[in-house]
Amino acid sequence: MTEVLHRTTRGRWGPRGTAAAAFASSVTFDDVSLAYGDTEAVRNVSFELKQGEIVCLLGPSGCGKSTLMRLAAGVERPDSGRILLDNAEVASDSRFVPPEKRSVGLMFQDYALFPHLTVMGNVTFGLKGVDKQSATNAARSALLRVGLDHLEKSYPHELSGGEQQRVALARAIVPRPAVLLMDEPFSGLDQRLREHVRHETLAILKETRSSSILVTHDPEEAMGMADRIVLMRAGRVVQIGTPDELYRHPADAEAARFFSDVNELRVRIVDGAAETPLGRFETEVGEEGGPALVMIRPQAFVRTGDDDERSIVAQVTDQRFLGDKVELSLLFEGLNEVVYARVATTGCPKLGETARFRLDHDHVLVFDNLGG
Ligand code: ADP
């Protein structure tokens, strides 16, 4: 019974470790800019994708992520700057290598499957210069890996969204590209399916060992998949680092807001600490007596017993059930605004009750640039 449920909700994937490995390339963006008329889609972008690395381009819609993918693929040419594959120029003022000569695989949000071709026809489509039998064998092996070997004669319209996504993935990996570019590859899938597909895709990316750039606007997706994240805003790179670095040390207030919900308190710096009604937070930033923005993530609040001297009292003015957590609206003494806290369901205080909390400083950020 469990097995049947598993298959119907998630689909069966092939055995791990069977995807064919590629020879990964590095990709370098060196001061790359591209404008469409007055719109500077990307501006002075520099970063490097190392061999075998998975980098996520993360940022809100319109920040230039897809443009960078098109530039890497060679379907756009930069106005200025250089793009290198394995340290060899593929785009610059003097040189331009067309897409088909770049060993770059593409997978787009809408999967872009050919409706008139079977699954097999779609997966073998990108295998140029390979004899038919070898192409079929390679495609079968990729289809087996994504668990769709039994559907090779089907047409895209006969498949579910999740299955189409897997065909697109098989098609992208079958030529063993040195670099795989994936633009919002999971956005067409519903929430429950998405997590599983992400997990399997990540396993396949690691197996193929190709370098991958993955575009997403979802910070959780980026944190779950990336070795490093390139955070973008309005055509520019804001910050580059591991998921942990970006989450713990966001470059500015806007970056912090992008990664999670936050409570924001505008306060002053006194004796080297941002002083708030919820406690003092030591900081290196800002000037004595100057303004500070304190951001407190809802998960910073930890319920304590009455005997914890560091804790502070709050009244619960509202609560929302989130499944594994409860979000509480809390009113603390000395603060006019409500503060949001996310706590475990078990032992959660009830509406109208008072309870004691302390703050986990790992989830508190202090900025002197007030960031709008
Ligand atoms: P993202 O992928 O982050 O959503 P894009 O790279 O698609 O962002 O777009 C960056 C900016 O460039 C946006 O302002 C968008 O409207 C603009 N843009 C993208 N492609 C074109 C195009 N072909 N013609 C004109 N403007 C474009």
CSV table of C-alpha atoms and ligand atoms in Angstrom, one decimal:
chain,number,residue,atom,x,y,z
A,1,MET,CA,0.0,0.0,0.0
A,2,THR,CA,2.8,2.4,0.9
A,3,GLU,CA,4.6,1.6,-2.3
A,4,VAL,CA,1.6,2.3,-4.5
A,5,LEU,CA,1.0,5.7,-2.7
A,6,HIS,CA,4.7,6.5,-3.2
A,7,ARG,CA,4.5,5.8,-6.9
A,8,THR,CA,1.4,7.8,-7.6
A,9,THR,CA,2.3,10.9,-5.7
A,10,ARG,CA,6.0,11.1,-6.5
A,11,GLY,CA,6.8,8.8,-9.5
A,12,ARG,CA,9.5,6.1,-9.5
A,13,TRP,CA,13.0,7.2,-10.3
A,14,GLY,CA,15.8,4.9,-11.4
A,15,PRO,CA,18.7,3.6,-9.3
A,16,ARG,CA,21.1,6.2,-8.0
A,17,GLY,CA,24.6,6.4,-9.4
A,18,THR,CA,23.7,5.4,-13.0
A,19,ALA,CA,23.7,8.7,-14.8
A,20,ALA,CA,26.6,9.1,-17.2
A,21,ALA,CA,29.3,11.5,-16.0
A,22,ALA,CA,30.4,14.6,-18.0
A,23,PHE,CA,33.7,16.4,-18.1
A,24,ALA,CA,32.8,19.6,-16.2
A,25,SER,CA,33.9,23.0,-17.3
A,26,SER,CA,34.2,26.2,-15.2
A,27,VAL,CA,32.3,29.3,-16.3
A,28,THR,CA,33.6,32.8,-15.7
A,29,PHE,CA,31.6,36.0,-16.0
A,30,ASP,CA,34.1,38.8,-16.1
A,31,ASP,CA,32.4,42.3,-15.8
A,32,VAL,CA,29.6,41.3,-18.1
A,33,SER,CA,26.9,43.9,-19.0
A,34,LEU,CA,23.9,43.7,-21.3
A,35,ALA,CA,21.1,46.2,-21.9
A,36,TYR,CA,17.9,45.9,-23.9
A,37,GLY,CA,17.3,49.5,-25.0
A,38,ASP,CA,17.2,51.5,-21.7
A,39,THR,CA,16.9,48.4,-19.5
A,40,GLU,CA,20.2,47.3,-18.1
A,41,ALA,CA,19.3,43.6,-17.7
A,42,VAL,CA,22.7,42.7,-16.3
A,43,ARG,CA,25.4,45.2,-15.2
A,44,ASN,CA,29.1,44.5,-14.4
A,45,VAL,CA,28.5,41.0,-13.3
A,46,SER,CA,31.5,38.9,-12.3
A,47,PHE,CA,31.5,35.5,-10.8
A,48,GLU,CA,32.9,32.0,-11.4
A,49,LEU,CA,31.2,28.7,-11.5
A,50,LYS,CA,33.9,26.1,-10.6
A,51,GLN,CA,34.2,22.7,-12.2
A,52,GLY,CA,31.4,20.4,-10.9
A,53,GLU,CA,29.9,23.1,-8.8
A,54,ILE,CA,26.2,23.9,-8.5
A,55,VAL,CA,25.5,27.6,-8.3
A,56,CYS,CA,22.1,29.1,-7.9
A,57,LEU,CA,21.3,32.5,-9.4
A,58,LEU,CA,18.8,33.9,-6.9
A,59,GLY,CA,16.7,37.0,-7.0
A,60,PRO,CA,13.3,38.5,-7.6
A,61,SER,CA,11.7,38.4,-11.0
A,62,GLY,CA,13.3,40.8,-13.5
A,63,CYS,CA,16.7,41.0,-11.8
A,64,GLY,CA,18.6,39.5,-14.7
A,65,LYS,CA,18.9,35.8,-13.9
A,66,SER,CA,17.6,34.5,-17.2
A,67,THR,CA,19.7,37.0,-19.1
A,68,LEU,CA,22.8,35.6,-17.5
A,69,MET,CA,21.8,32.1,-18.6
A,70,ARG,CA,21.2,33.2,-22.2
A,71,LEU,CA,24.6,34.8,-22.1
A,72,ALA,CA,26.3,31.6,-20.8
A,73,ALA,CA,24.4,29.5,-23.4
A,74,GLY,CA,25.5,31.9,-26.2
A,75,VAL,CA,22.0,32.9,-27.4
A,76,GLU,CA,22.9,36.5,-26.3
A,77,ARG,CA,26.1,38.4,-26.7
A,78,PRO,CA,27.3,40.8,-24.0
A,79,ASP,CA,27.6,44.5,-24.7
A,80,SER,CA,30.8,44.5,-22.7
A,81,GLY,CA,32.8,42.1,-20.5
A,82,ARG,CA,33.9,38.5,-21.2
A,83,ILE,CA,32.6,35.0,-20.7
A,84,LEU,CA,35.0,32.1,-20.4
A,85,LEU,CA,34.5,28.3,-20.4
A,86,ASP,CA,37.5,26.6,-18.8
A,87,ASN,CA,39.4,29.9,-19.1
A,88,ALA,CA,38.9,30.1,-22.8
A,89,GLU,CA,36.9,33.1,-24.1
A,90,VAL,CA,33.6,32.3,-25.6
A,91,ALA,CA,32.3,35.8,-25.6
A,92,SER,CA,34.2,39.1,-25.6
A,93,ASP,CA,34.6,42.2,-27.8
A,94,SER,CA,36.7,40.1,-30.3
A,95,ARG,CA,35.3,36.6,-30.0
A,96,PHE,CA,31.9,34.8,-30.0
A,97,VAL,CA,31.5,31.1,-29.9
A,98,PRO,CA,28.0,30.0,-31.0
A,99,PRO,CA,25.7,27.9,-28.7
A,100,GLU,CA,26.3,24.6,-30.5
A,101,LYS,CA,30.0,24.8,-29.9
A,102,ARG,CA,29.9,25.4,-26.2
A,103,SER,CA,28.9,22.0,-24.7
A,104,VAL,CA,26.2,23.7,-22.6
A,105,GLY,CA,22.9,21.9,-21.8
A,106,LEU,CA,19.7,23.8,-21.3
A,107,MET,CA,16.6,23.1,-19.4
A,108,PHE,CA,13.8,25.6,-19.2
A,109,GLN,CA,10.9,26.2,-17.0
A,110,ASP,CA,8.3,25.2,-19.6
A,111,TYR,CA,10.5,22.1,-20.5
A,112,ALA,CA,10.2,23.0,-24.2
A,113,LEU,CA,9.5,19.4,-25.3
A,114,PHE,CA,8.7,18.9,-29.0
A,115,PRO,CA,5.0,17.9,-29.0
A,116,HIS,CA,5.2,16.0,-32.3
A,117,LEU,CA,8.2,13.8,-31.1
A,118,THR,CA,8.0,10.8,-28.7
A,119,VAL,CA,9.8,10.8,-25.4
A,120,MET,CA,12.6,8.9,-27.2
A,121,GLY,CA,12.6,11.4,-30.0
A,122,ASN,CA,12.8,14.3,-27.6
A,123,VAL,CA,15.7,12.8,-25.5
A,124,THR,CA,17.8,11.9,-28.6
A,125,PHE,CA,17.2,15.2,-30.3
A,126,GLY,CA,20.3,16.9,-28.9
A,127,LEU,CA,22.6,14.0,-29.7
A,128,LYS,CA,24.1,15.3,-32.9
A,129,GLY,CA,26.8,13.3,-34.7
A,130,VAL,CA,26.1,10.1,-32.8
A,131,ASP,CA,24.9,7.0,-34.6
A,132,LYS,CA,21.2,6.0,-34.0
A,133,GLN,CA,21.9,2.9,-31.9
A,134,SER,CA,24.3,4.7,-29.6
A,135,ALA,CA,21.9,7.6,-29.3
A,136,THR,CA,19.0,5.3,-28.4
A,137,ASN,CA,21.2,3.4,-25.9
A,138,ALA,CA,22.3,6.7,-24.2
A,139,ALA,CA,18.7,8.0,-24.1
A,140,ARG,CA,17.4,4.7,-22.7
A,141,SER,CA,20.0,4.9,-19.9
A,142,ALA,CA,19.0,8.5,-19.1
A,143,LEU,CA,15.3,7.6,-19.2
A,144,LEU,CA,16.0,4.7,-16.9
A,145,ARG,CA,17.7,7.0,-14.5
A,146,VAL,CA,14.7,9.3,-14.3
A,147,GLY,CA,12.4,6.4,-14.1
A,148,LEU,CA,10.6,6.8,-17.5
A,149,ASP,CA,12.1,4.0,-19.5
A,150,HIS,CA,8.6,2.5,-19.9
A,151,LEU,CA,7.3,5.7,-21.6
A,152,GLU,CA,9.8,6.1,-24.4
A,153,LYS,CA,7.0,5.7,-27.1
A,154,SER,CA,4.6,8.2,-25.4
A,155,TYR,CA,4.1,11.8,-26.5
A,156,PRO,CA,4.5,14.8,-24.2
A,157,HIS,CA,0.8,15.5,-24.0
A,158,GLU,CA,0.3,12.0,-22.6
A,159,LEU,CA,2.6,12.7,-19.6
A,160,SER,CA,2.0,14.5,-16.3
A,161,GLY,CA,3.8,17.7,-15.5
A,162,GLY,CA,6.3,15.8,-13.3
A,163,GLU,CA,7.0,13.3,-16.1
A,164,GLN,CA,7.5,16.0,-18.6
A,165,GLN,CA,10.0,17.6,-16.3
A,166,ARG,CA,11.9,14.3,-16.0
A,167,VAL,CA,12.0,14.0,-19.8
A,168,ALA,CA,13.4,17.5,-20.0
A,169,LEU,CA,16.1,16.5,-17.5
A,170,ALA,CA,17.0,13.3,-19.3
A,171,ARG,CA,17.2,15.3,-22.6
A,172,ALA,CA,19.5,17.9,-20.9
A,173,ILE,CA,21.9,15.3,-19.4
A,174,VAL,CA,22.1,12.8,-22.3
A,175,PRO,CA,24.7,14.8,-24.4
A,176,ARG,CA,26.8,14.9,-21.2
A,177,PRO,CA,27.2,18.7,-21.2
A,178,ALA,CA,30.1,20.3,-19.5
A,179,VAL,CA,27.8,22.9,-18.1
A,180,LEU,CA,24.1,22.5,-17.4
A,181,LEU,CA,21.9,25.6,-17.3
A,182,MET,CA,18.5,25.2,-15.6
A,183,ASP,CA,16.0,28.0,-15.6
A,184,GLU,CA,13.4,27.6,-12.9
A,185,PRO,CA,13.2,23.9,-13.6
A,186,PHE,CA,10.8,23.1,-10.8
A,187,SER,CA,8.4,26.0,-10.9
A,188,GLY,CA,5.7,24.2,-12.9
A,189,LEU,CA,5.4,21.4,-10.3
A,190,ASP,CA,3.1,21.5,-7.3
A,191,GLN,CA,4.7,21.9,-3.9
A,192,ARG,CA,4.7,18.3,-2.7
A,193,LEU,CA,6.1,16.9,-5.9
A,194,ARG,CA,8.6,19.7,-6.2
A,195,GLU,CA,10.6,18.7,-3.1
A,196,HIS,CA,11.0,15.2,-4.3
A,197,VAL,CA,11.9,16.1,-7.8
A,198,ARG,CA,14.5,18.6,-6.5
A,199,HIS,CA,16.0,15.9,-4.4
A,200,GLU,CA,16.3,13.5,-7.3
A,201,THR,CA,17.6,16.2,-9.6
A,202,LEU,CA,20.3,17.1,-7.2
A,203,ALA,CA,21.4,13.5,-6.9
A,204,ILE,CA,21.6,13.3,-10.8
A,205,LEU,CA,23.5,16.6,-11.0
A,206,LYS,CA,26.1,15.2,-8.5
A,207,GLU,CA,26.3,12.0,-10.4
A,208,THR,CA,26.9,13.6,-13.8
A,209,ARG,CA,29.4,15.9,-12.1
A,210,SER,CA,28.6,18.6,-14.7
A,211,SER,CA,28.9,22.2,-13.5
A,212,SER,CA,25.4,23.6,-13.1
A,213,ILE,CA,23.8,27.0,-12.9
A,214,LEU,CA,20.3,26.9,-11.6
A,215,VAL,CA,18.0,29.9,-11.7
A,216,THR,CA,15.4,30.3,-8.9
A,217,HIS,CA,13.5,33.1,-7.2
A,218,ASP,CA,12.9,30.8,-4.2
A,219,PRO,CA,15.5,31.2,-1.4
A,220,GLU,CA,14.7,27.8,0.2
A,221,GLU,CA,15.2,26.1,-3.2
A,222,ALA,CA,18.6,27.9,-3.6
A,223,MET,CA,19.7,27.0,-0.1
A,224,GLY,CA,18.7,23.4,-0.5
A,225,MET,CA,20.5,22.9,-3.9
A,226,ALA,CA,23.4,25.3,-4.2
A,227,ASP,CA,27.0,24.9,-3.3
A,228,ARG,CA,27.1,28.7,-3.7
A,229,ILE,CA,24.4,31.3,-4.3
A,230,VAL,CA,24.8,34.4,-6.4
A,231,LEU,CA,22.2,36.8,-5.0
A,232,MET,CA,21.1,39.4,-7.6
A,233,ARG,CA,19.1,42.6,-7.6
A,234,ALA,CA,18.3,44.9,-10.5
A,235,GLY,CA,20.9,43.4,-12.8
A,236,ARG,CA,23.7,43.4,-10.3
A,237,VAL,CA,25.3,40.9,-8.0
A,238,VAL,CA,24.6,41.7,-4.4
A,239,GLN,CA,26.4,38.9,-2.7
A,240,ILE,CA,28.1,35.5,-3.5
A,241,GLY,CA,28.6,32.8,-0.9
A,242,THR,CA,27.5,29.5,0.5
A,243,PRO,CA,23.9,29.2,1.6
A,244,ASP,CA,25.1,29.3,5.2
A,245,GLU,CA,27.1,32.5,4.6
A,246,LEU,CA,24.2,34.3,2.9
A,247,TYR,CA,21.7,33.3,5.5
A,248,ARG,CA,23.9,34.1,8.5
A,249,HIS,CA,25.6,37.2,7.1
A,250,PRO,CA,23.4,38.8,4.5
A,251,ALA,CA,25.1,41.8,2.7
A,252,ASP,CA,22.4,44.2,3.6
A,253,ALA,CA,18.9,44.5,5.1
A,254,GLU,CA,17.2,43.8,1.7
A,255,ALA,CA,19.2,40.6,1.3
A,256,ALA,CA,18.1,39.6,4.8
A,257,ARG,CA,14.4,40.2,4.0
A,258,PHE,CA,14.8,38.1,0.9
A,259,PHE,CA,15.9,35.1,2.8
A,260,SER,CA,13.3,35.0,5.6
A,261,ASP,CA,10.5,36.9,7.3
A,262,VAL,CA,11.9,39.3,9.9
A,263,ASN,CA,10.8,41.6,12.6
A,264,GLU,CA,12.4,45.0,12.2
A,265,LEU,CA,13.2,47.4,15.0
A,266,ARG,CA,14.7,50.8,14.4
A,267,VAL,CA,16.8,51.7,17.4
A,268,ARG,CA,20.1,53.4,18.5
A,269,ILE,CA,23.5,52.2,19.2
A,270,VAL,CA,24.6,52.6,22.8
A,271,ASP,CA,27.9,51.4,24.2
A,272,GLY,CA,28.6,49.3,21.1
A,273,ALA,CA,25.3,47.5,21.1
A,274,ALA,CA,21.9,48.1,19.4
A,275,GLU,CA,19.6,48.7,22.4
A,276,THR,CA,16.1,47.4,22.1
A,277,PRO,CA,13.2,46.6,24.5
A,278,LEU,CA,14.0,42.9,23.7
A,279,GLY,CA,17.6,43.1,24.8
A,280,ARG,CA,21.0,44.5,23.7
A,281,PHE,CA,22.7,43.2,20.6
A,282,GLU,CA,26.4,43.8,20.3
A,283,THR,CA,27.5,45.0,16.9
A,284,GLU,CA,30.6,46.2,15.1
A,285,VAL,CA,28.6,48.3,12.7
A,286,GLY,CA,27.2,51.8,13.1
A,287,GLU,CA,28.3,54.8,15.2
A,288,GLU,CA,27.8,55.4,18.8
A,289,GLY,CA,24.4,57.1,19.3
A,290,GLY,CA,23.6,56.5,15.6
A,291,PRO,CA,20.7,54.6,14.1
A,292,ALA,CA,20.6,50.8,13.8
A,293,LEU,CA,18.2,48.4,12.2
A,294,VAL,CA,17.7,45.2,14.2
A,295,MET,CA,16.2,42.3,12.3
A,296,ILE,CA,14.9,39.4,14.4
A,297,ARG,CA,13.8,36.3,12.6
A,298,PRO,CA,10.7,34.7,14.0
A,299,GLN,CA,12.6,31.5,14.9
A,300,ALA,CA,14.8,33.5,17.2
A,301,PHE,CA,12.3,33.3,20.0
A,302,VAL,CA,12.8,30.4,22.4
A,303,ARG,CA,10.3,29.7,25.1
A,304,THR,CA,11.8,29.5,28.6
A,305,GLY,CA,10.7,28.7,32.1
A,306,ASP,CA,9.9,31.4,34.7
A,307,ASP,CA,13.3,31.0,36.4
A,308,ASP,CA,15.4,32.1,33.3
A,309,GLU,CA,16.7,35.5,34.2
A,310,ARG,CA,17.6,36.4,30.6
A,311,SER,CA,14.0,35.9,29.4
A,312,ILE,CA,11.4,38.5,28.8
A,313,VAL,CA,7.6,38.4,29.2
A,314,ALA,CA,5.2,38.7,26.3
A,315,GLN,CA,1.5,38.4,25.8
A,316,VAL,CA,0.1,36.3,23.0
A,317,THR,CA,-2.3,38.4,21.0
A,318,ASP,CA,-2.9,36.1,18.0
A,319,GLN,CA,-1.7,32.7,16.7
A,320,ARG,CA,-1.7,30.9,13.4
A,321,PHE,CA,-1.2,27.2,13.0
A,322,LEU,CA,1.5,26.4,10.5
A,323,GLY,CA,1.6,22.6,10.8
A,324,ASP,CA,4.9,21.8,12.6
A,325,LYS,CA,5.1,25.3,14.1
A,326,VAL,CA,2.8,28.0,15.4
A,327,GLU,CA,3.2,31.6,14.6
A,328,LEU,CA,2.5,33.8,17.5
A,329,SER,CA,1.8,37.6,17.6
A,330,LEU,CA,3.6,38.8,20.8
A,331,LEU,CA,3.3,42.0,22.6
A,332,PHE,CA,6.4,42.8,24.7
A,333,GLU,CA,6.6,45.5,27.3
A,334,GLY,CA,8.1,48.7,26.0
A,335,LEU,CA,7.3,47.9,22.3
A,336,ASN,CA,4.2,49.2,20.6
A,337,GLU,CA,4.3,47.0,17.6
A,338,VAL,CA,3.5,43.3,17.6
A,339,VAL,CA,6.4,40.9,17.1
A,340,TYR,CA,6.1,37.6,15.2
A,341,ALA,CA,7.6,34.4,16.7
A,342,ARG,CA,7.6,30.9,15.4
A,343,VAL,CA,7.6,28.2,18.1
A,344,ALA,CA,7.0,24.5,18.4
A,345,THR,CA,3.4,23.4,18.5
A,346,THR,CA,4.0,21.3,21.6
A,347,GLY,CA,3.7,23.4,24.8
A,348,CYS,CA,2.8,26.5,22.8
A,349,PRO,CA,1.2,29.3,25.0
A,350,LYS,CA,-2.5,29.9,24.3
A,351,LEU,CA,-4.1,33.1,23.0
A,352,GLY,CA,-4.2,35.8,25.7
A,353,GLU,CA,-1.7,34.0,27.9
A,354,THR,CA,1.7,35.5,28.9
A,355,ALA,CA,4.9,33.5,28.4
A,356,ARG,CA,8.6,34.0,28.8
A,357,PHE,CA,11.0,34.0,25.8
A,358,ARG,CA,14.7,34.5,25.2
A,359,LEU,CA,16.3,35.4,21.9
A,360,ASP,CA,18.7,33.2,20.1
A,361,HIS,CA,21.3,35.8,18.8
A,362,ASP,CA,22.1,33.6,15.8
A,363,HIS,CA,18.8,34.7,14.3
A,364,VAL,CA,19.3,38.4,15.1
A,365,LEU,CA,21.0,40.7,12.6
A,366,VAL,CA,22.1,44.3,13.0
A,367,PHE,CA,22.6,46.8,10.2
A,368,ASP,CA,23.6,50.4,10.2
A,369,ASN,CA,22.5,50.9,6.6
A,370,LEU,CA,18.8,51.1,7.2
A,371,GLY,CA,18.0,49.7,3.8
A,372,GLY,CA,14.7,51.4,3.0
B,1,ADP,P1,14.8,37.3,-14.4
B,1,ADP,O1,15.2,36.1,-15.1
B,1,ADP,O2,15.6,37.6,-13.2
B,1,ADP,O3,13.3,37.4,-14.2
B,1,ADP,P2,15.5,38.6,-16.9
B,1,ADP,O4,16.9,38.3,-17.2
B,1,ADP,O5,14.4,37.8,-17.7
B,1,ADP,O6,15.1,38.6,-15.3
B,1,ADP,O7,15.2,40.2,-17.2
B,1,ADP,C1,16.0,41.2,-16.8
B,1,ADP,C2,15.5,42.5,-17.3
B,1,ADP,O8,15.6,42.6,-18.7
B,1,ADP,C3,14.0,42.7,-17.0
B,1,ADP,O9,13.8,44.1,-16.8
B,1,ADP,C4,13.4,42.3,-18.3
B,1,ADP,O10,12.1,43.0,-18.5
B,1,ADP,C5,14.4,42.8,-19.3
B,1,ADP,N1,14.4,41.9,-20.5
B,1,ADP,C6,14.7,40.6,-20.6
B,1,ADP,N2,14.7,40.1,-21.8
B,1,ADP,C7,14.4,41.1,-22.6
B,1,ADP,C8,14.2,41.3,-24.0
B,1,ADP,N3,14.4,40.3,-24.9
B,1,ADP,N4,13.8,42.5,-24.5
B,1,ADP,C9,13.7,43.5,-23.7
B,1,ADP,N5,13.8,43.5,-22.3
B,1,ADP,C10,14.2,42.3,-21.8
